[in-house]
Short mmCIF file of C-alpha atoms in Angstrom, two decimals:
data_model
loop_
_atom_site.label_atom_id
_atom_site.label_comp_id
_atom_site.label_asym_id
_atom_site.label_seq_id
_atom_site.Cartn_x
_atom_site.Cartn_y
_atom_site.Cartn_z
CA UNK A 511 -5.93 -5.37 24.43
CA UNK A 512 -8.33 -6.32 27.51
CA UNK A 513 -10.34 -8.89 29.19
CA UNK A 514 -13.97 -8.35 27.94
CA UNK A 515 -15.58 -11.18 29.48
CA UNK A 516 -15.14 -13.75 32.20
CA UNK A 517 -17.17 -16.24 34.32
CA UNK A 518 -16.37 -19.64 35.96
CA UNK A 519 -16.20 -21.56 32.54
CA UNK A 520 -15.20 -18.94 30.10
CA UNK A 521 -12.54 -16.35 29.62
CA UNK A 522 -12.72 -13.71 26.73
CA UNK A 523 -9.83 -11.60 25.67
CA UNK A 524 -10.36 -8.82 22.62
CA UNK A 525 -7.70 -6.97 20.59
CA UNK A 526 -8.49 -4.24 18.61
CA UNK A 527 -5.55 -2.57 16.54
CA UNK A 528 -7.06 0.98 16.87
CA UNK A 529 -3.39 2.41 16.17
CA UNK A 530 -3.36 0.35 12.99
CA UNK A 531 -6.93 1.06 11.93
CA UNK A 532 -6.26 5.03 12.42
CA UNK A 533 -2.71 5.00 10.96
CA UNK A 534 -4.00 3.22 8.13
CA UNK A 535 -7.07 5.30 7.49
CA UNK A 536 -4.78 8.56 7.52
CA UNK A 537 -2.40 6.69 4.92
CA UNK A 538 -5.17 5.58 2.87
CA UNK A 539 -7.12 8.86 2.68
CA UNK A 540 -3.77 10.95 2.47
CA UNK A 541 -2.35 8.51 -0.27
CA UNK A 542 -5.43 8.59 -2.36
CA UNK A 543 -5.94 12.02 -2.16
CA UNK A 544 -2.43 12.90 -3.48
CA UNK A 545 -2.93 10.44 -6.09
CA UNK A 546 -6.23 12.06 -7.30
CA UNK A 547 -4.65 15.51 -7.28
CA UNK A 548 -1.72 14.27 -9.28
CA UNK A 549 -3.91 12.59 -12.00
CA UNK A 550 -6.69 15.21 -12.23
CA UNK A 551 -5.32 18.47 -10.85
CA UNK A 552 -1.32 18.51 -11.30
CA UNK A 553 -0.04 19.79 -14.52
CA UNK A 554 2.34 17.14 -16.22
CA UNK A 555 3.29 19.15 -19.48
CA UNK A 556 2.99 22.58 -21.03
CA UNK A 557 3.63 24.09 -24.71
CA UNK A 558 4.68 27.93 -24.82
CA UNK A 559 3.62 29.13 -28.34
CA UNK A 560 4.81 32.84 -29.32
CA UNK A 561 4.18 35.10 -32.70
CA UNK A 562 5.79 38.13 -33.30
CA UNK A 563 3.32 40.76 -34.91
CA UNK A 564 4.55 43.42 -37.31
CA UNK A 565 5.43 45.91 -34.57
CA UNK A 566 8.27 44.27 -32.21
CA UNK A 567 5.70 42.81 -29.98
CA UNK A 568 5.32 39.10 -29.14
CA UNK A 569 2.20 37.55 -27.88
CA UNK A 570 2.41 33.92 -26.22
CA UNK A 571 -0.18 31.28 -25.36
CA UNK A 572 0.93 29.16 -22.48
CA UNK A 573 -1.15 25.64 -22.72
CA UNK A 574 -0.76 23.69 -19.19
CA UNK A 575 -1.96 19.72 -19.42
CA UNK A 576 -2.80 17.49 -16.73
CA UNK A 577 -2.15 13.93 -16.79
CA UNK A 578 -5.37 12.95 -18.44
CA UNK A 579 -5.32 15.77 -20.92
CA UNK A 580 -7.08 18.64 -19.47
CA UNK A 581 -5.96 21.76 -20.62
CA UNK A 582 -5.38 25.36 -18.96
CA UNK A 583 -4.56 28.18 -21.28
CA UNK A 584 -2.74 31.58 -20.29
CA UNK A 585 -2.19 34.35 -22.45
CA UNK A 586 1.23 35.79 -22.20
CA UNK A 587 1.82 39.37 -23.77
CA UNK A 588 5.40 40.77 -24.39
CA UNK A 589 7.55 38.40 -22.39
CA UNK A 590 10.92 40.31 -21.92
CA UNK A 591 13.14 37.31 -20.72
CA UNK A 592 13.20 33.89 -18.78
CA UNK A 593 15.35 32.95 -15.81
CA UNK A 594 15.91 29.59 -13.46
CA UNK A 595 14.84 30.19 -10.26
CA UNK A 596 16.35 27.98 -7.55
CA UNK A 597 14.08 26.81 -4.86
CA UNK A 598 15.67 25.66 -1.66
CA UNK A 599 13.95 22.88 0.48
CA UNK A 600 13.96 22.28 4.15
CA UNK A 601 16.96 19.89 4.33
CA UNK A 602 19.11 21.77 1.88
CA UNK A 603 17.49 20.35 -1.30
CA UNK A 604 17.52 22.31 -4.20
CA UNK A 605 14.49 22.41 -7.01
CA UNK A 606 14.53 24.27 -10.37
CA UNK A 607 11.61 26.26 -11.99
CA UNK A 608 11.34 28.48 -15.30
CA UNK A 609 10.06 31.92 -14.71
CA UNK A 610 8.96 34.05 -17.67
CA UNK A 611 8.71 37.87 -17.24
CA UNK A 612 6.65 40.01 -19.20
CA UNK A 613 5.50 43.77 -18.81
CA UNK A 614 2.50 42.31 -17.00
CA UNK A 615 4.42 40.61 -14.31
CA UNK A 616 6.18 36.88 -13.78
CA UNK A 617 4.83 33.57 -14.67
CA UNK A 618 6.07 30.56 -13.14
CA UNK A 619 6.24 27.33 -15.23
CA UNK A 620 6.60 23.76 -14.23
CA UNK A 621 8.23 22.72 -10.94
CA UNK A 622 10.23 19.86 -10.14
CA UNK A 623 12.02 20.24 -13.79
CA UNK A 624 15.73 19.22 -14.01
CA UNK A 625 18.32 22.29 -14.14
CA UNK A 626 19.51 21.40 -17.43
CA UNK A 627 16.21 21.25 -18.97
CA UNK A 628 15.31 24.45 -17.43
CA UNK A 629 18.28 25.92 -18.76
CA UNK A 630 17.57 24.65 -22.41
CA UNK A 631 14.14 26.31 -22.14
CA UNK A 632 15.31 29.73 -21.18
CA UNK A 633 17.97 29.50 -23.84
CA UNK A 634 15.65 29.00 -26.82
CA UNK A 635 12.93 31.67 -25.43
CA UNK A 636 15.61 34.19 -24.74
CA UNK A 637 17.05 33.54 -28.24
CA UNK A 638 13.59 33.77 -29.77
CA UNK A 639 13.04 37.15 -27.81
CA UNK A 640 16.25 38.63 -28.97
CA UNK A 641 15.73 37.41 -32.60
CA UNK A 642 13.68 38.50 -35.40
CA UNK A 643 11.78 35.13 -35.94
CA UNK A 644 8.26 35.53 -36.27
CA UNK A 645 6.86 32.17 -34.77
CA UNK A 646 8.33 29.94 -31.66
CA UNK A 647 7.12 27.00 -29.85
CA UNK A 648 8.87 25.21 -27.13
CA UNK A 649 7.73 22.60 -24.45
CA UNK A 650 8.21 21.09 -20.87
CA UNK A 651 7.66 17.80 -19.85
CA UNK A 652 7.43 15.81 -16.68
CA UNK A 653 5.67 12.95 -16.92
CA UNK A 654 8.33 10.31 -15.75
CA UNK A 655 8.74 12.58 -12.69
CA UNK A 656 4.94 12.41 -12.02
CA UNK A 657 4.75 8.58 -12.84
CA UNK A 658 6.96 7.87 -10.06
CA UNK A 659 5.18 10.30 -7.34
CA UNK A 660 2.08 8.58 -8.51
CA UNK A 661 3.31 5.01 -7.58
CA UNK A 662 4.48 6.35 -4.53
CA UNK A 663 1.16 7.69 -3.72
CA UNK A 664 -0.48 4.31 -4.66
CA UNK A 665 2.26 2.59 -2.39
CA UNK A 666 1.00 4.83 0.66
CA UNK A 667 -2.52 4.06 -0.24
CA UNK A 668 -2.05 0.30 -0.23
CA UNK A 669 -0.13 0.27 2.65
CA UNK A 670 -2.77 2.51 4.45
CA UNK A 671 -5.60 0.11 3.23
CA UNK A 672 -3.68 -2.82 4.88
CA UNK A 673 -3.31 -1.12 7.90
CA UNK A 674 -6.67 -0.11 8.16
CA UNK A 675 -8.23 -3.67 7.48
CA UNK A 676 -6.08 -5.14 10.24
CA UNK A 677 -8.20 -7.94 11.92
CA UNK A 678 -9.79 -7.67 15.30
CA UNK A 679 -8.55 -10.64 17.49
CA UNK A 680 -10.96 -12.40 19.88
CA UNK A 681 -9.31 -15.42 22.19
CA UNK A 682 -11.74 -17.36 24.01
CA UNK A 683 -10.49 -19.91 27.02
CA UNK A 684 -13.54 -22.46 27.73
CA UNK A 685 -13.08 -24.95 30.72
CA UNK A 686 -16.37 -26.47 29.99
CA UNK A 687 -15.49 -27.93 26.42
CA UNK A 688 -11.76 -27.53 27.40
CA UNK A 689 -10.69 -25.67 24.55
CA UNK A 690 -9.20 -22.40 23.30
CA UNK A 691 -10.30 -20.53 20.26
CA UNK A 692 -8.31 -17.95 18.53
CA UNK A 693 -10.33 -15.82 16.35
CA UNK A 694 -9.12 -13.23 13.41
CA UNK A 695 -11.96 -11.20 12.07
CA UNK A 696 -11.77 -8.49 9.49
CA UNK A 697 -12.57 -7.03 5.92
CA UNK A 698 -9.72 -9.41 4.86
CA UNK A 699 -11.55 -12.61 5.71
CA UNK A 700 -12.42 -14.44 9.29
CA UNK A 701 -10.40 -17.44 10.85
CA UNK A 702 -10.73 -19.42 13.74
CA UNK A 703 -7.93 -21.65 15.54
CA UNK A 704 -8.85 -23.90 18.24
CA UNK A 705 -6.77 -26.26 20.53
CA UNK A 706 -7.65 -28.29 23.32
CA UNK A 707 -6.47 -26.39 26.72
CA UNK A 708 -3.98 -29.31 27.67
CA UNK A 709 -2.03 -28.54 24.62
CA UNK A 710 -1.09 -25.35 25.87
CA UNK A 711 2.40 -25.81 27.43
CA UNK A 712 3.33 -22.16 28.03
CA UNK A 713 2.59 -18.35 27.65
CA UNK A 714 5.08 -15.78 27.07
CA UNK A 715 5.61 -11.93 26.38
CA UNK A 716 7.46 -10.93 23.52
CA UNK A 717 8.64 -7.51 22.89
CA UNK A 718 10.42 -5.26 20.22
CA UNK A 719 12.14 -1.85 20.11
CA UNK A 720 10.34 0.76 17.98
CA UNK A 721 12.19 4.11 18.06
CA UNK A 722 12.05 5.18 21.60
CA UNK A 723 10.03 2.69 23.33
CA UNK A 724 9.24 -0.90 23.47
CA UNK A 725 5.82 -2.51 22.47
CA UNK A 726 4.62 -6.14 23.39
CA UNK A 727 3.00 -9.09 22.47
CA UNK A 728 1.24 -12.09 24.12
CA UNK A 729 2.01 -15.53 22.71
CA UNK A 730 0.59 -18.85 23.24
CA UNK A 731 2.83 -21.99 22.64
CA UNK A 732 1.37 -25.63 21.86
CA UNK A 733 2.89 -29.02 22.23
CA UNK A 734 3.18 -29.12 18.27
CA UNK A 735 5.62 -26.49 18.64
CA UNK A 736 3.23 -23.65 17.16
CA UNK A 737 3.31 -20.49 18.72
CA UNK A 738 0.12 -17.96 18.24
CA UNK A 739 0.22 -14.62 19.36
CA UNK A 740 -3.11 -13.41 20.90
CA UNK A 741 -2.42 -9.97 19.74
CA UNK A 742 -0.70 -9.94 16.55
CA UNK A 743 -0.24 -6.15 16.47
CA UNK A 744 2.12 -5.41 19.27
CA UNK A 745 0.78 -3.19 22.10
CA UNK A 746 1.74 -1.54 25.67
CA UNK A 747 3.40 -3.54 27.94
CA UNK A 748 0.83 -3.28 30.96
CA UNK A 749 -2.15 -4.48 28.98
CA UNK A 750 -0.11 -7.58 27.90
CA UNK A 751 1.03 -8.45 31.31
CA UNK A 752 -2.45 -8.05 32.72
CA UNK A 753 -4.09 -10.35 30.22
CA UNK A 754 -1.21 -12.85 30.62
CA UNK A 755 -1.63 -12.97 34.47
CA UNK A 756 -5.55 -12.99 34.16
CA UNK A 757 -4.87 -16.22 31.84
CA UNK A 758 -2.94 -17.84 34.31
CA UNK A 759 -5.17 -17.24 37.06
CA UNK A 760 -8.13 -18.34 34.99
CA UNK A 761 -6.49 -21.83 34.23
CA UNK A 762 -4.79 -22.02 37.31
CA UNK A 763 -1.13 -22.56 35.53
CA UNK A 764 2.20 -20.86 36.30
CA UNK A 765 3.54 -21.54 32.99
#
Protein backbone atom coordinates (compact mmCIF):
# COMPACT_ATOMS: atom_id res chain seq x y z
CA UNK A 1 0.00 0.00 0.00
CA UNK A 2 1.35 3.42 -0.92
CA UNK A 3 0.55 7.03 -1.74
CA UNK A 4 0.54 7.29 -5.54
CA UNK A 5 -0.50 10.93 -5.94
CA UNK A 6 -0.70 14.03 -3.76
CA UNK A 7 -1.63 17.61 -4.65
CA UNK A 8 -3.02 20.48 -2.59
CA UNK A 9 -6.55 19.20 -3.16
CA UNK A 10 -6.19 15.46 -3.71
CA UNK A 11 -4.53 12.47 -2.05
CA UNK A 12 -4.65 9.06 -3.74
CA UNK A 13 -3.73 5.81 -1.96
CA UNK A 14 -3.52 2.51 -3.79
CA UNK A 15 -3.23 -1.00 -2.41
CA UNK A 16 -2.36 -3.91 -4.69
CA UNK A 17 -2.84 -7.32 -2.99
CA UNK A 18 0.23 -8.76 -4.70
CA UNK A 19 0.65 -11.58 -2.18
CA UNK A 20 -2.94 -12.71 -2.77
CA UNK A 21 -2.46 -12.53 -6.53
CA UNK A 22 0.74 -14.60 -6.45
CA UNK A 23 -0.49 -17.20 -3.96
CA UNK A 24 -3.85 -17.38 -5.69
CA UNK A 25 -2.21 -17.92 -9.05
CA UNK A 26 -0.02 -20.70 -7.66
CA UNK A 27 -2.95 -22.40 -5.92
CA UNK A 28 -5.16 -22.07 -8.99
CA UNK A 29 -2.59 -23.43 -11.45
CA UNK A 30 -1.42 -26.15 -9.06
CA UNK A 31 -4.92 -27.28 -8.10
CA UNK A 32 -6.20 -27.24 -11.67
CA UNK A 33 -3.13 -29.10 -12.98
CA UNK A 34 -3.50 -31.75 -10.27
CA UNK A 35 -7.22 -32.14 -11.03
CA UNK A 36 -6.54 -32.55 -14.77
CA UNK A 37 -3.90 -35.19 -13.98
CA UNK A 38 -6.34 -37.10 -11.75
CA UNK A 39 -9.13 -37.02 -14.33
CA UNK A 40 -7.19 -37.71 -17.52
CA UNK A 41 -3.99 -39.54 -16.56
CA UNK A 42 -4.18 -41.22 -13.15
CA UNK A 43 -5.48 -44.79 -13.05
CA UNK A 44 -8.61 -45.36 -11.00
CA UNK A 45 -9.20 -49.09 -11.55
CA UNK A 46 -7.62 -52.18 -13.08
CA UNK A 47 -8.53 -55.66 -14.23
CA UNK A 48 -6.13 -58.60 -14.26
CA UNK A 49 -7.24 -61.53 -16.40
CA UNK A 50 -5.15 -64.68 -16.68
CA UNK A 51 -5.33 -67.91 -18.68
CA UNK A 52 -3.42 -71.13 -18.12
CA UNK A 53 -2.33 -72.80 -21.36
CA UNK A 54 -1.80 -76.54 -21.92
CA UNK A 55 1.70 -76.48 -20.45
CA UNK A 56 1.67 -75.12 -16.88
CA UNK A 57 2.26 -71.58 -18.09
CA UNK A 58 0.13 -68.54 -17.20
CA UNK A 59 -0.39 -65.55 -19.47
CA UNK A 60 -2.06 -62.44 -18.04
CA UNK A 61 -3.35 -59.16 -19.35
CA UNK A 62 -3.31 -56.16 -17.02
CA UNK A 63 -5.77 -53.43 -18.01
CA UNK A 64 -5.65 -50.08 -16.22
CA UNK A 65 -8.39 -47.47 -16.60
CA UNK A 66 -8.53 -43.73 -15.97
CA UNK A 67 -11.57 -41.98 -14.50
CA UNK A 68 -12.76 -41.10 -18.01
CA UNK A 69 -12.40 -44.69 -19.22
CA UNK A 70 -9.22 -44.58 -21.30
CA UNK A 71 -7.28 -47.83 -21.06
CA UNK A 72 -3.69 -49.01 -20.94
CA UNK A 73 -2.84 -52.69 -21.40
CA UNK A 74 0.27 -54.53 -20.17
CA UNK A 75 1.05 -58.14 -21.02
CA UNK A 76 2.23 -60.08 -17.99
CA UNK A 77 3.75 -63.51 -18.62
CA UNK A 78 4.05 -66.35 -16.12
CA UNK A 79 3.35 -64.60 -12.77
CA UNK A 80 5.08 -66.37 -9.88
CA UNK A 81 3.49 -64.71 -6.86
CA UNK A 82 2.01 -61.48 -5.50
CA UNK A 83 2.77 -59.64 -2.27
CA UNK A 84 1.82 -56.40 -0.49
CA UNK A 85 4.44 -53.66 -0.41
CA UNK A 86 4.34 -51.22 2.52
CA UNK A 87 5.27 -47.63 1.65
CA UNK A 88 6.28 -45.35 4.54
CA UNK A 89 5.44 -41.65 4.29
CA UNK A 90 7.59 -38.77 5.53
CA UNK A 91 5.56 -38.45 8.77
CA UNK A 92 5.29 -42.14 9.54
CA UNK A 93 2.13 -42.76 7.53
CA UNK A 94 1.74 -46.04 5.68
CA UNK A 95 0.22 -46.93 2.33
CA UNK A 96 0.05 -50.26 0.56
CA UNK A 97 0.47 -51.53 -2.98
CA UNK A 98 0.23 -54.95 -4.58
CA UNK A 99 3.32 -56.17 -6.43
CA UNK A 100 3.07 -59.03 -8.95
CA UNK A 101 6.31 -60.95 -9.53
CA UNK A 102 6.88 -62.64 -12.88
CA UNK A 103 9.87 -64.17 -14.65
CA UNK A 104 10.43 -60.82 -16.37
CA UNK A 105 10.32 -58.54 -13.35
CA UNK A 106 7.92 -56.96 -10.88
CA UNK A 107 4.74 -55.04 -11.73
CA UNK A 108 3.19 -52.48 -9.39
CA UNK A 109 -0.58 -52.24 -9.27
CA UNK A 110 -2.73 -49.34 -7.98
CA UNK A 111 -1.40 -47.29 -5.05
CA UNK A 112 -3.53 -46.03 -2.15
CA UNK A 113 -5.57 -49.22 -1.83
CA UNK A 114 -6.39 -50.43 1.69
CA UNK A 115 -4.31 -53.21 3.21
CA UNK A 116 -7.37 -55.47 3.42
CA UNK A 117 -8.20 -55.01 -0.27
CA UNK A 118 -4.59 -55.68 -1.25
CA UNK A 119 -4.54 -58.81 0.92
CA UNK A 120 -7.74 -60.05 -0.71
CA UNK A 121 -6.28 -59.40 -4.18
CA UNK A 122 -3.03 -61.29 -3.58
CA UNK A 123 -4.86 -64.17 -1.88
CA UNK A 124 -7.03 -64.67 -4.98
CA UNK A 125 -4.10 -64.34 -7.39
CA UNK A 126 -1.75 -66.62 -5.43
CA UNK A 127 -4.55 -69.18 -5.06
CA UNK A 128 -5.02 -69.21 -8.83
CA UNK A 129 -1.26 -69.51 -9.48
CA UNK A 130 -1.05 -72.54 -7.19
CA UNK A 131 -4.22 -74.15 -8.53
CA UNK A 132 -5.03 -75.94 -11.76
CA UNK A 133 -7.74 -73.53 -12.88
CA UNK A 134 -7.62 -72.40 -16.50
CA UNK A 135 -9.04 -68.88 -16.19
CA UNK A 136 -8.93 -66.12 -13.58
CA UNK A 137 -10.03 -62.49 -13.36
CA UNK A 138 -9.71 -59.99 -10.50
CA UNK A 139 -10.12 -56.22 -10.18
CA UNK A 140 -8.92 -53.28 -8.10
CA UNK A 141 -10.82 -50.03 -7.69
CA UNK A 142 -10.05 -46.72 -5.98
CA UNK A 143 -12.76 -44.49 -7.44
CA UNK A 144 -13.91 -43.27 -4.02
CA UNK A 145 -10.35 -42.28 -3.08
CA UNK A 146 -9.89 -40.38 -6.35
CA UNK A 147 -13.31 -38.76 -5.99
CA UNK A 148 -12.34 -37.16 -2.67
CA UNK A 149 -8.87 -36.22 -3.90
CA UNK A 150 -10.48 -34.59 -6.95
CA UNK A 151 -12.81 -32.60 -4.69
CA UNK A 152 -9.78 -31.46 -2.68
CA UNK A 153 -8.01 -30.38 -5.89
CA UNK A 154 -11.11 -28.43 -6.96
CA UNK A 155 -11.28 -26.79 -3.53
CA UNK A 156 -7.64 -25.65 -3.84
CA UNK A 157 -8.41 -24.38 -7.34
CA UNK A 158 -11.41 -22.43 -6.05
CA UNK A 159 -9.43 -20.90 -3.18
CA UNK A 160 -6.69 -19.96 -5.63
CA UNK A 161 -9.19 -18.37 -8.00
CA UNK A 162 -10.72 -16.38 -5.14
CA UNK A 163 -7.33 -15.08 -3.98
CA UNK A 164 -6.12 -14.37 -7.52
CA UNK A 165 -9.15 -12.16 -8.17
CA UNK A 166 -8.70 -10.04 -5.03
CA UNK A 167 -9.67 -6.45 -5.73
CA UNK A 168 -7.34 -3.51 -6.21
CA UNK A 169 -8.20 -0.83 -3.62
CA UNK A 170 -8.01 2.91 -4.32
CA UNK A 171 -8.81 5.49 -1.65
CA UNK A 172 -9.00 9.12 -2.82
CA UNK A 173 -9.45 12.16 -0.59
CA UNK A 174 -10.71 15.34 -2.32
CA UNK A 175 -10.52 18.65 -0.51
CA UNK A 176 -12.08 20.47 -3.48
CA UNK A 177 -15.38 18.58 -3.22
CA UNK A 178 -14.95 17.62 0.44
CA UNK A 179 -15.31 13.87 -0.13
CA UNK A 180 -13.50 10.56 0.17
CA UNK A 181 -13.99 7.78 -2.40
CA UNK A 182 -13.10 4.17 -1.61
CA UNK A 183 -12.98 1.99 -4.74
CA UNK A 184 -12.57 -1.76 -5.16
CA UNK A 185 -11.70 -2.87 -8.69
CA UNK A 186 -11.32 -6.47 -9.81
CA UNK A 187 -12.60 -9.37 -11.87
CA UNK A 188 -15.35 -9.98 -9.32
CA UNK A 189 -16.76 -6.49 -9.94
CA UNK A 190 -16.19 -2.84 -9.13
CA UNK A 191 -17.64 -0.91 -6.18
CA UNK A 192 -17.32 2.69 -5.03
CA UNK A 193 -18.19 4.06 -1.59
CA UNK A 194 -18.19 7.80 -0.93
CA UNK A 195 -18.51 9.90 2.21
CA UNK A 196 -18.13 13.62 3.02
CA UNK A 197 -14.81 14.31 4.72
CA UNK A 198 -16.57 15.72 7.79
CA UNK A 199 -18.17 12.30 8.34
CA UNK A 200 -14.76 10.85 9.22
CA UNK A 201 -14.33 10.64 12.99
CA UNK A 202 -11.00 8.79 13.17
CA UNK A 203 -8.41 6.54 11.58
CA UNK A 204 -6.91 3.55 13.31
CA UNK A 205 -4.59 0.65 12.55
CA UNK A 206 -5.82 -2.88 13.09
CA UNK A 207 -3.43 -5.80 13.38
CA UNK A 208 -3.54 -9.57 13.63
CA UNK A 209 -1.07 -12.36 14.26
CA UNK A 210 -0.16 -14.68 11.38
CA UNK A 211 2.18 -17.49 12.41
CA UNK A 212 5.41 -15.72 13.39
CA UNK A 213 4.59 -12.15 12.37
CA UNK A 214 1.90 -9.49 12.57
CA UNK A 215 0.15 -7.84 9.66
CA UNK A 216 -1.75 -4.54 9.57
CA UNK A 217 -4.75 -2.77 8.10
CA UNK A 218 -5.69 0.94 7.98
CA UNK A 219 -9.35 1.59 8.83
CA UNK A 220 -11.55 4.68 8.44
CA UNK A 221 -14.36 5.14 10.99
CA UNK A 222 -17.39 7.25 10.01
CA UNK A 223 -20.06 8.97 12.10
CA UNK A 224 -22.71 6.42 11.12
CA UNK A 225 -20.60 3.74 12.81
CA UNK A 226 -19.36 2.16 9.60
CA UNK A 227 -15.72 1.10 9.50
CA UNK A 228 -14.12 0.73 6.06
CA UNK A 229 -10.59 -0.62 5.61
CA UNK A 230 -8.38 1.20 3.14
CA UNK A 231 -6.59 -2.08 2.49
CA UNK A 232 -8.94 -5.08 2.91
CA UNK A 233 -5.92 -7.40 2.67
CA UNK A 234 -3.57 -6.93 5.61
CA UNK A 235 -0.03 -5.83 4.81
CA UNK A 236 3.20 -4.71 6.49
CA UNK A 237 3.26 -2.31 9.43
CA UNK A 238 5.58 0.29 7.92
CA UNK A 239 3.50 1.05 4.83
CA UNK A 240 0.25 1.20 6.83
CA UNK A 241 1.67 3.58 9.43
CA UNK A 242 3.16 5.78 6.71
CA UNK A 243 -0.13 5.99 4.79
CA UNK A 244 -2.14 6.88 7.91
CA UNK A 245 0.41 9.57 8.77
CA UNK A 246 0.16 11.06 5.25
CA UNK A 247 -3.64 11.08 5.41
CA UNK A 248 -3.62 12.91 8.73
CA UNK A 249 -1.14 15.44 7.40
CA UNK A 250 -3.18 15.98 4.23
CA UNK A 251 -6.44 16.49 6.14
CA UNK A 252 -4.67 18.35 8.95
CA UNK A 253 -6.24 16.17 11.64
CA UNK A 254 -4.84 14.26 14.60
CA UNK A 255 -7.52 11.61 15.14
